PDB file of C-alpha atoms in Angstrom:
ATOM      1  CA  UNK I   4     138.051  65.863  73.697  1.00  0.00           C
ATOM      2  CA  UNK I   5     138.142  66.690  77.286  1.00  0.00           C
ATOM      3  CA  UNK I   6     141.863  68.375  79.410  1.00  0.00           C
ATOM      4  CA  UNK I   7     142.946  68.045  82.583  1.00  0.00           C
ATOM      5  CA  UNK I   8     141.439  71.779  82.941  1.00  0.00           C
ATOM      6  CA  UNK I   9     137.688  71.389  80.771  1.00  0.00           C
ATOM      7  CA  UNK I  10     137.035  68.719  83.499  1.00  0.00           C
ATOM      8  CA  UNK I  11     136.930  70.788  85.955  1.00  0.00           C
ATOM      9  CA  UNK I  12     135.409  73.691  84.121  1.00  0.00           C
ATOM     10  CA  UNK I  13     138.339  75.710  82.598  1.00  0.00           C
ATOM     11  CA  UNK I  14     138.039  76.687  78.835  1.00  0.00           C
ATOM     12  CA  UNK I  15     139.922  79.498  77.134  1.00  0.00           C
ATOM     13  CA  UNK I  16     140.033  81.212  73.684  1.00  0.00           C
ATOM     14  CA  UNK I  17     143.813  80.561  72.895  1.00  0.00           C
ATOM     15  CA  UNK I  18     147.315  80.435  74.345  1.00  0.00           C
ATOM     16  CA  UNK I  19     147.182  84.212  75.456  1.00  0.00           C
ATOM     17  CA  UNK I  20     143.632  83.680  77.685  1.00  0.00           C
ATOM     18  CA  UNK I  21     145.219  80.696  79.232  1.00  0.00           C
ATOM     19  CA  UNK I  22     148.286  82.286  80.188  1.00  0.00           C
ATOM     20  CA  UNK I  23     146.725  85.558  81.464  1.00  0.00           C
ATOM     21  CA  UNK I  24     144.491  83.562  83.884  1.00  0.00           C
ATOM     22  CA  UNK I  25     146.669  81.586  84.931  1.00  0.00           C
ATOM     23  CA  UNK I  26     148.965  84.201  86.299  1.00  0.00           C
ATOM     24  CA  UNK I  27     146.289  85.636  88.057  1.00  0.00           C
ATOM     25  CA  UNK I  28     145.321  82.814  89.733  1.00  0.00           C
ATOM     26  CA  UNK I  29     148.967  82.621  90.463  1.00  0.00           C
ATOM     27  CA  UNK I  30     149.064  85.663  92.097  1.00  0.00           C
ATOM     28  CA  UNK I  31     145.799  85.247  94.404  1.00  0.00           C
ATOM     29  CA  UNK I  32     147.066  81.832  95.433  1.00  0.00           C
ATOM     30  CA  UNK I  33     147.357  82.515  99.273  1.00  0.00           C
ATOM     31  CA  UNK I  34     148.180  79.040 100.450  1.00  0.00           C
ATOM     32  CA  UNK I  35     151.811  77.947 100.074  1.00  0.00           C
ATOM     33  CA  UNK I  36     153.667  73.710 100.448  1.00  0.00           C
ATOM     34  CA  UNK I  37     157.454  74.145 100.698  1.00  0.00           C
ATOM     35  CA  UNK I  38     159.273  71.682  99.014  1.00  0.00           C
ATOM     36  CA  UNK I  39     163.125  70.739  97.440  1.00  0.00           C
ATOM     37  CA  UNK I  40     162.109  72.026  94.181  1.00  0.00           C
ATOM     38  CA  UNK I  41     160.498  75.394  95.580  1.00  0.00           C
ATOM     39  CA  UNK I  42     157.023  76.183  96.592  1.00  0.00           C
ATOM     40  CA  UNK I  43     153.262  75.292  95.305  1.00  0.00           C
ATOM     41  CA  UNK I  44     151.283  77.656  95.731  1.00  0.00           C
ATOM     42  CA  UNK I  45     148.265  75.875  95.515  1.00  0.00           C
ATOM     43  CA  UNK I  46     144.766  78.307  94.159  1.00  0.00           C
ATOM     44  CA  UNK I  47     141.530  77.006  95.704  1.00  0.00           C
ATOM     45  CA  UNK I  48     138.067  77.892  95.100  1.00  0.00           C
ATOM     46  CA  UNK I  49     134.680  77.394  96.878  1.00  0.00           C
ATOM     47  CA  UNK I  50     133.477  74.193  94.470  1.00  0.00           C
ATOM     48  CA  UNK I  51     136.926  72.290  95.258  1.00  0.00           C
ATOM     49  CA  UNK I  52     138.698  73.317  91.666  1.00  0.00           C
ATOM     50  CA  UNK I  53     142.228  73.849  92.739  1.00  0.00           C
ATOM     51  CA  UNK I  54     145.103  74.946  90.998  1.00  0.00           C
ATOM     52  CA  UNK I  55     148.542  73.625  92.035  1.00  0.00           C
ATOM     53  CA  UNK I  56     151.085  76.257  90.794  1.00  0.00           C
ATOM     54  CA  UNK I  57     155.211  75.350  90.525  1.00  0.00           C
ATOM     55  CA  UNK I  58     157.039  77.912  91.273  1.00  0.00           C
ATOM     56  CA  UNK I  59     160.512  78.077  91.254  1.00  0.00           C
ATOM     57  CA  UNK I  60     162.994  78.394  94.111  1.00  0.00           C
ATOM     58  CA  UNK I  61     164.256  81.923  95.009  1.00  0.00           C
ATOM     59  CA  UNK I  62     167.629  82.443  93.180  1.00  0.00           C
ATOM     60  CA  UNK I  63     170.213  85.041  94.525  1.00  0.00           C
ATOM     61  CA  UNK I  64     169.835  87.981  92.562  1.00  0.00           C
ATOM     62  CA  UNK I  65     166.441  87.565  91.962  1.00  0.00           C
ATOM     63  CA  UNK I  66     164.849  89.813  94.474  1.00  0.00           C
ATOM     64  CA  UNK I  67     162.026  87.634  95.503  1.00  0.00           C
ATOM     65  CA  UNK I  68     160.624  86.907  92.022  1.00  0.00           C
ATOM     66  CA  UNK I  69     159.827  83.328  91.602  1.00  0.00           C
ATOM     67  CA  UNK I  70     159.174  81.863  87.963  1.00  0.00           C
ATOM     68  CA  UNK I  71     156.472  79.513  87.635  1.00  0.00           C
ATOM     69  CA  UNK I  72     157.929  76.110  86.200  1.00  0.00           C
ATOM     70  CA  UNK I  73     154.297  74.470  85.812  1.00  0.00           C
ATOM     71  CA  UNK I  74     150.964  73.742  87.304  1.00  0.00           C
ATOM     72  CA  UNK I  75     148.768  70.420  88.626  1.00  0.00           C
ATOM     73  CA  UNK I  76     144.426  70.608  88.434  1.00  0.00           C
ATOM     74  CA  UNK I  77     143.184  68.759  91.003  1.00  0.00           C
ATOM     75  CA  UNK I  78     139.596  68.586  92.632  1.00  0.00           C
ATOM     76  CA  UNK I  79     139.593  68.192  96.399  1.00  0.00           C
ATOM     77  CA  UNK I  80     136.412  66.392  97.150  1.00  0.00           C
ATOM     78  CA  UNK I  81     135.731  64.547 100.974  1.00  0.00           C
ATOM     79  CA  UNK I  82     136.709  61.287 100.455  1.00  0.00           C
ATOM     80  CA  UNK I  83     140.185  59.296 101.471  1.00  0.00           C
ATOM     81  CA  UNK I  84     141.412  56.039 100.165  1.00  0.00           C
ATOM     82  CA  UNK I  85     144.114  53.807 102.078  1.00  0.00           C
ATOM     83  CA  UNK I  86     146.894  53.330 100.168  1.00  0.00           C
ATOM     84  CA  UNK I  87     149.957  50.658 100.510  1.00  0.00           C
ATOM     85  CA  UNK I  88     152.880  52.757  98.863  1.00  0.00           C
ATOM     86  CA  UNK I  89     155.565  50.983  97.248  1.00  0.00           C
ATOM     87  CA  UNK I  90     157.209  52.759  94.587  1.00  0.00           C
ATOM     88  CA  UNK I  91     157.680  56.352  93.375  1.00  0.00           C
ATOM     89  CA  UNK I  92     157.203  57.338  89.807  1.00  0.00           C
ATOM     90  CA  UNK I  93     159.262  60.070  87.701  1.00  0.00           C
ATOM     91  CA  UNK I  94     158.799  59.984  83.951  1.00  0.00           C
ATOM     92  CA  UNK I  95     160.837  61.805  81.450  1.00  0.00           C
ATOM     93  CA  UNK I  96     158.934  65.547  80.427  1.00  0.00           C
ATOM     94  CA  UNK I  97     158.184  65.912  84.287  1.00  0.00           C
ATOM     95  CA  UNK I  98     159.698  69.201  85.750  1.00  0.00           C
ATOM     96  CA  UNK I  99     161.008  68.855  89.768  1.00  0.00           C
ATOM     97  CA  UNK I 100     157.403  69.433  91.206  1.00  0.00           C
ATOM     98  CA  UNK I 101     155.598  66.065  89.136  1.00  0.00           C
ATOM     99  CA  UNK I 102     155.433  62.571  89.601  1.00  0.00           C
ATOM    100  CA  UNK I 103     153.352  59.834  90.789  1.00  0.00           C
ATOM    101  CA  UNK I 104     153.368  56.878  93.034  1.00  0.00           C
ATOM    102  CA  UNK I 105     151.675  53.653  92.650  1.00  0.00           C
ATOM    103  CA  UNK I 106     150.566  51.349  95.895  1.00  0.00           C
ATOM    104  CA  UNK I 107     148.048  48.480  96.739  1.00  0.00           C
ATOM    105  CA  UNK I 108     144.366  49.855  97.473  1.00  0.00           C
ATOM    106  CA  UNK I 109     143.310  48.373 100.737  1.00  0.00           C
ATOM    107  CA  UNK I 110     146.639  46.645 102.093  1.00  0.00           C
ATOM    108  CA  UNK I 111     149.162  44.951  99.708  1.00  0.00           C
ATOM    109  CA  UNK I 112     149.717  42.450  97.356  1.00  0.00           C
ATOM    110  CA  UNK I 113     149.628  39.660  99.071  1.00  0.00           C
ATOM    111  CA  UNK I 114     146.652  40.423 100.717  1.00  0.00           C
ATOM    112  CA  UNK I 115     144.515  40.136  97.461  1.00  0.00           C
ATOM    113  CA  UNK I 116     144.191  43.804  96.838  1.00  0.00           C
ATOM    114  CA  UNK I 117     144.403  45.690  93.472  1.00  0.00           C
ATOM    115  CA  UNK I 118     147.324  48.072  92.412  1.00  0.00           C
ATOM    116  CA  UNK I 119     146.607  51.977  91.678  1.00  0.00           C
ATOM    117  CA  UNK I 120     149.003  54.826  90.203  1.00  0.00           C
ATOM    118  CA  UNK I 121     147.779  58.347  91.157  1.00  0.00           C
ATOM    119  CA  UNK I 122     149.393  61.583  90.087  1.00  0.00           C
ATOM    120  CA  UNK I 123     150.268  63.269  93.272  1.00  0.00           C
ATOM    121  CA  UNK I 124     149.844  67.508  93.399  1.00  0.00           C
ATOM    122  CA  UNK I 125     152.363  67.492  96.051  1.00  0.00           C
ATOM    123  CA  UNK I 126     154.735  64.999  94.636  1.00  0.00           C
ATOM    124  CA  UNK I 127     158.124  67.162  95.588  1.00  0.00           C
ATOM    125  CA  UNK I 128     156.763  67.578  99.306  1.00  0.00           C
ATOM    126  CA  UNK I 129     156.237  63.480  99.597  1.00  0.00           C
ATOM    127  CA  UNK I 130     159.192  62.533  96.943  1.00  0.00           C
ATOM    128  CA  UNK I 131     161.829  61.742  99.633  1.00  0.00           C
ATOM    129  CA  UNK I 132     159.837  59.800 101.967  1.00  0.00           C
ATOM    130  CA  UNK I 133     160.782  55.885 103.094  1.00  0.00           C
ATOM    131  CA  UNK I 134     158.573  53.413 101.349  1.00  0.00           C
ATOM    132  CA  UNK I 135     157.104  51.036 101.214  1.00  0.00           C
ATOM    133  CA  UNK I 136     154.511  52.990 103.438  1.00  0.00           C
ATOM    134  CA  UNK I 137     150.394  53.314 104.295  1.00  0.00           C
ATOM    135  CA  UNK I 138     149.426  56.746 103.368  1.00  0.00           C
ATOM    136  CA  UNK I 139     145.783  58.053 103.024  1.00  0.00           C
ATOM    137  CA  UNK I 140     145.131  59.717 100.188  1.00  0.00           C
ATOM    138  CA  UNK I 141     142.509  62.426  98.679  1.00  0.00           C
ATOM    139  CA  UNK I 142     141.777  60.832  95.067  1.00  0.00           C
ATOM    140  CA  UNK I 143     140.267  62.424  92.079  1.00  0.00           C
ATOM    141  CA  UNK I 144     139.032  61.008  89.130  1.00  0.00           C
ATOM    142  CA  UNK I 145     139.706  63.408  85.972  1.00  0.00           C
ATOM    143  CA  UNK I 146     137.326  61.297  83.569  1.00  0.00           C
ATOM    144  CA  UNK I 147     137.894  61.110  79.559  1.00  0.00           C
ATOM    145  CA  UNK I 148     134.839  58.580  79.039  1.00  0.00           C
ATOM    146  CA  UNK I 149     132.185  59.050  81.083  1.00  0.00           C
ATOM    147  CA  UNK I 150     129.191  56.633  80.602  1.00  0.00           C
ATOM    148  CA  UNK I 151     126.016  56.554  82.950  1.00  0.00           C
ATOM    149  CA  UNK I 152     123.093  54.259  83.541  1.00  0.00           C
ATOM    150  CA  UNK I 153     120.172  54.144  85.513  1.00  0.00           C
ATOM    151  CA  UNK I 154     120.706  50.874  87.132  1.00  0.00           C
ATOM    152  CA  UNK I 155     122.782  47.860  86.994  1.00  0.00           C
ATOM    153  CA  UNK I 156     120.166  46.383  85.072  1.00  0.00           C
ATOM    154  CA  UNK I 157     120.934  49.108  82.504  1.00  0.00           C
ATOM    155  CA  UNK I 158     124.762  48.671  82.406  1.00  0.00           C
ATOM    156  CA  UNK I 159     124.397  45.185  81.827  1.00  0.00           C
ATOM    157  CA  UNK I 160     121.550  45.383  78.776  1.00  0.00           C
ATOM    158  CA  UNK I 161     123.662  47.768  77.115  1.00  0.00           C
ATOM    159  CA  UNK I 162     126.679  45.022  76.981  1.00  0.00           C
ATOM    160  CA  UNK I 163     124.265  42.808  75.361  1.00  0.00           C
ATOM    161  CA  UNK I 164     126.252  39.604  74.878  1.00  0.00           C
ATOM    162  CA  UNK I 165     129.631  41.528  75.454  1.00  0.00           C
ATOM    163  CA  UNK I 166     131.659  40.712  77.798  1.00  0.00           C
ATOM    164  CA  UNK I 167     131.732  43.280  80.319  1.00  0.00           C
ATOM    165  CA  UNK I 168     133.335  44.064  83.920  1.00  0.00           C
ATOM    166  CA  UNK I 169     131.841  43.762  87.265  1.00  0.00           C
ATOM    167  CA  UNK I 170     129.245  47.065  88.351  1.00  0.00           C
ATOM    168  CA  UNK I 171     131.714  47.589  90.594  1.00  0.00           C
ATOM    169  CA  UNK I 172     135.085  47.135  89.463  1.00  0.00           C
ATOM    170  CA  UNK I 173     138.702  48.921  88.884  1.00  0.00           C
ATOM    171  CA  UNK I 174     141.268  48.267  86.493  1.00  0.00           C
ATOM    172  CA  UNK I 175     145.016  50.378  85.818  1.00  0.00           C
ATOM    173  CA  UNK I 176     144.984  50.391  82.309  1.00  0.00           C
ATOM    174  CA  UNK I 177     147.876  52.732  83.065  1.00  0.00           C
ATOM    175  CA  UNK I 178     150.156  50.329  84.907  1.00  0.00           C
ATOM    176  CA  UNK I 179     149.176  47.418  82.525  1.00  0.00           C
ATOM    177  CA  UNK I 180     149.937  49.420  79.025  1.00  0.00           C
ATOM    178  CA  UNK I 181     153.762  50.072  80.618  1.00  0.00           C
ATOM    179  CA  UNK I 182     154.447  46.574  81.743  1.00  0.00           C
ATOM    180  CA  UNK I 183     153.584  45.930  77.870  1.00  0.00           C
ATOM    181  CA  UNK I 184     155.437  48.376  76.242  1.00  0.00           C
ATOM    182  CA  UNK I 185     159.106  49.688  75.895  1.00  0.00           C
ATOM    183  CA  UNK I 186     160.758  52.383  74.523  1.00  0.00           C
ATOM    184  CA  UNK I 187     164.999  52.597  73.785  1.00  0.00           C
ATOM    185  CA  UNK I 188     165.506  53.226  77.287  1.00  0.00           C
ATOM    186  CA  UNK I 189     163.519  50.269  78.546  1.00  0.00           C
ATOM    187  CA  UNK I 190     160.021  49.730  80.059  1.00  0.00           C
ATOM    188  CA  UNK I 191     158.160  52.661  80.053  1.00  0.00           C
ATOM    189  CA  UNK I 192     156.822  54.333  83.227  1.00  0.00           C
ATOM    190  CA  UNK I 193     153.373  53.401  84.159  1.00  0.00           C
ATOM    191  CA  UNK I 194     150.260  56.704  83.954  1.00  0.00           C
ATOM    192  CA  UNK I 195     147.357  56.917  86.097  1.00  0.00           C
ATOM    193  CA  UNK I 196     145.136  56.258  83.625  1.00  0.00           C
ATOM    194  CA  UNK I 197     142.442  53.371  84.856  1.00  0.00           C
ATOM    195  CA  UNK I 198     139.186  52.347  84.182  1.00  0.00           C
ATOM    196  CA  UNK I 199     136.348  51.987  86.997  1.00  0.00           C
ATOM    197  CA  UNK I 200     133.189  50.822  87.557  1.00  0.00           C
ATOM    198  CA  UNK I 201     130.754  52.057  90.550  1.00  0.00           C
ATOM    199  CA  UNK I 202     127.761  52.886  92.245  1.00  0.00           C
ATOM    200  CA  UNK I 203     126.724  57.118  91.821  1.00  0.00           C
ATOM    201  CA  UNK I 204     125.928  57.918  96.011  1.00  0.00           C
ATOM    202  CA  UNK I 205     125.716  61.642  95.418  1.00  0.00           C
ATOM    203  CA  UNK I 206     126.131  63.724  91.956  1.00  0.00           C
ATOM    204  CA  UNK I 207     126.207  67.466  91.395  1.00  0.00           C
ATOM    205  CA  UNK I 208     126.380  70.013  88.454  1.00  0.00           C
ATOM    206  CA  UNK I 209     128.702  72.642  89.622  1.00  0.00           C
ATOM    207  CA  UNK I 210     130.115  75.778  88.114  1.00  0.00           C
ATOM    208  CA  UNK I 211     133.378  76.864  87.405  1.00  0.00           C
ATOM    209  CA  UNK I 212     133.410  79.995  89.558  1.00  0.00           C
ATOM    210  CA  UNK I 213     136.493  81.810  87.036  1.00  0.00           C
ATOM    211  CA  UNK I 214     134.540  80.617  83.843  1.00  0.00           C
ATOM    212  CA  UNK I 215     130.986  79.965  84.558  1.00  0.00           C
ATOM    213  CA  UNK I 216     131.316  76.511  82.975  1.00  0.00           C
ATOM    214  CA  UNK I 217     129.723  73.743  83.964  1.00  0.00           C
ATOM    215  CA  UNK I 218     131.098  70.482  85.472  1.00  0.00           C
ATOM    216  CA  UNK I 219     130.073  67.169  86.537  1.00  0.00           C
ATOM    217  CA  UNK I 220     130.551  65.931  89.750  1.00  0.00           C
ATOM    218  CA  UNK I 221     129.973  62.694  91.140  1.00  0.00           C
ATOM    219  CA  UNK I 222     130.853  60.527  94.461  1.00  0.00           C
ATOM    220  CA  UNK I 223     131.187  56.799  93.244  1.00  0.00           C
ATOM    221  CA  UNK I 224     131.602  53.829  95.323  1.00  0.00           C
ATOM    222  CA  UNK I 225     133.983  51.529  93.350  1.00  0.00           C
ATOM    223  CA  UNK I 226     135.826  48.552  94.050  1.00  0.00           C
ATOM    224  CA  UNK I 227     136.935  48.961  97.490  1.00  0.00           C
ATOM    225  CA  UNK I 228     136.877  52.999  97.185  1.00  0.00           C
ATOM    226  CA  UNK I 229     134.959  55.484  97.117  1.00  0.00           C
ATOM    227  CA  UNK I 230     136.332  58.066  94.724  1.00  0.00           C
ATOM    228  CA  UNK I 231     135.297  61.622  93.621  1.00  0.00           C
ATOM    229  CA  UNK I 232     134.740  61.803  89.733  1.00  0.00           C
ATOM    230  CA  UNK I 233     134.785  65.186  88.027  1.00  0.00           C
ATOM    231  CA  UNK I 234     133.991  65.112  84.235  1.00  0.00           C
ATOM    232  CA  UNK I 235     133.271  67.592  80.864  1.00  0.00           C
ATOM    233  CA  UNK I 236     129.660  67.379  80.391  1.00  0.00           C
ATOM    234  CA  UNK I 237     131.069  66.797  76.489  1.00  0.00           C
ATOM    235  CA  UNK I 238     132.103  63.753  77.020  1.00  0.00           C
ATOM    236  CA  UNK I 239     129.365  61.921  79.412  1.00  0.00           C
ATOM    237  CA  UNK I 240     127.069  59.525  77.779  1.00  0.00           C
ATOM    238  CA  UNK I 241     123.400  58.692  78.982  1.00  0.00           C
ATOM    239  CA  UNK I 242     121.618  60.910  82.573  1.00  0.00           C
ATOM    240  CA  UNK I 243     123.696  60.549  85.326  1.00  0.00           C
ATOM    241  CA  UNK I 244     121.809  59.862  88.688  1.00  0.00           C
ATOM    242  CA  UNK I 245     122.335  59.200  92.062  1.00  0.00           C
ATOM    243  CA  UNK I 246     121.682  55.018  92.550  1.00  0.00           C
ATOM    244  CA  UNK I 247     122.718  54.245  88.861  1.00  0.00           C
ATOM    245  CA  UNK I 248     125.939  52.604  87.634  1.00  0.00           C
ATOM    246  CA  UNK I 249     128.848  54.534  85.725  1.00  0.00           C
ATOM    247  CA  UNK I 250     131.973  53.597  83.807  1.00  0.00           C
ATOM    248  CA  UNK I 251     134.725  55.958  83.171  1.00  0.00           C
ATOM    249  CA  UNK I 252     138.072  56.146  81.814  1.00  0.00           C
ATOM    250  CA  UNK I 253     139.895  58.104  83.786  1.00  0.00           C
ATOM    251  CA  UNK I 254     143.091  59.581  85.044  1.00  0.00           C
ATOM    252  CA  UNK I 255     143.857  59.736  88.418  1.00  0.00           C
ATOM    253  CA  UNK I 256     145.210  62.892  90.724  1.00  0.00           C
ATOM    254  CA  UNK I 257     146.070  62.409  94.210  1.00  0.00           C
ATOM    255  CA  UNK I 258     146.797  64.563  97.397  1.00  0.00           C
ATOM    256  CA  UNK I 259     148.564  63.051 100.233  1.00  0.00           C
ATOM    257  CA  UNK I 260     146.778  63.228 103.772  1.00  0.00           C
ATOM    258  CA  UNK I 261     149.574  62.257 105.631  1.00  0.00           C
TER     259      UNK I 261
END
């Protein structure tokens, strides 16, 4: 089953691997985001595999060494989506440095749009801001299901007599499964898991450039966004090519442009 880090080409032996690289990467990272929580020092490499690293606020007595409390993969790909924010998102297991936000793609409610909930990297730099509020946003699709056909003609013979959702479509499975359930403490906060529909415009196989593994890489023209898809070659179904129709399960990671 694919992570957060396979899908975007990231594999290691065992706890000890992961932790070692890590580090490392922590300690190249040249790019720093202040924030209330502390600094992310944010690893970037030439394919668009980024590392968001959480590192801990500078305590007296510490003489400059910073812990790190936790890190974010994200891909940053070319493409911005217009977002009408409305609420922020903590859940309980985030440290100071996660969240999410959820917001109306295209406008807002009542203007017949569709809601999204993206995890945002920079959550802590953003967390404090008024809202409701328009923000572009950089949007990454981390997919878990990845399945590809040649043509819309294709993605509709393979549902047979099955119901099945428009070739280009988007729906938060995230925000739906929390409005549905509740734990002791109430409803539980929505995820930025979703499921999508699109056209492929452009599609790549690109390489890890820390592990050598391969990853997918697709632009796909959704429901009223275009949206960079990264996926684990182990879990993509069927050829994927540029003109055909895809349908992934996804979860979505967000940087804010503005």
């Amino acid at each position: 089953m694919a992570s957060n880090m396979s899908t975007i080409g990231f594999a290691f032996q065992g706890e000890h691997e992961f932790q070692n690289t890590m580090v490392r990467l922590a300690e190249a990272a040249r790019e720093r985001l202040s924030c209330s929580a502390g600094e992310y020092a944010i690893w970037r490499s030439r394919t668009g595999v980024e590392i968001w690293f959480h590192l801990q606020a500078v305590s007296a007595g510490s003489e400059g060494e910073r812990g790190i409390d936790g890190l974010t993969p994200f891909f940053e790909g070319s493409h911005a989506t217009t977002l009408a924010v409305d609420t922020m998102i903590s859940r309980p297991g985030d440290n100071a440095f996660e969240g999410a936000f959820s917001g109306w793609v295209g406008g807002d409610d009542e203007a017949g749009s569709y809601p999204m909930v993206f995890d945002a990297v920079d959550f802590a730099a953003h967390r404090d801001r008024a809202l409701p509020a328009t923000w572009n946003v950089r949007l990454s699709a981390f997919a878990r299901e990845l399945k590809a056909f040649a043509s819309v003609e294709d993605y509709y013979d393979a549902r047979g007599d099955e119901p099945s959702f428009a070739p280009q479509a988007f729906v938060p499975i995230g925000l739906f499964a929390a409005a549905s359930e509740e734990d002791d403490g109430g409803r539980l906060p929505p995820s930025s898991q979703a499921l999508l529909t699109g056209r492929v415009l452009e599609t790549q196989l690109l390489r890890n450039e820390e592990t050598g593994r391969a990853f997918h890489w697709l632009s796909v023209e959704s429901l009223g966004a275009t949206l960079d898809v990264v996926a684990d070659p182990d879990i993509v179904s069927g050829e994927i090519v540029a003109g055909g129709t895809v349908e992934v399960v996804c979860l979505l990671f967000g940087r804010i442009l503005d």
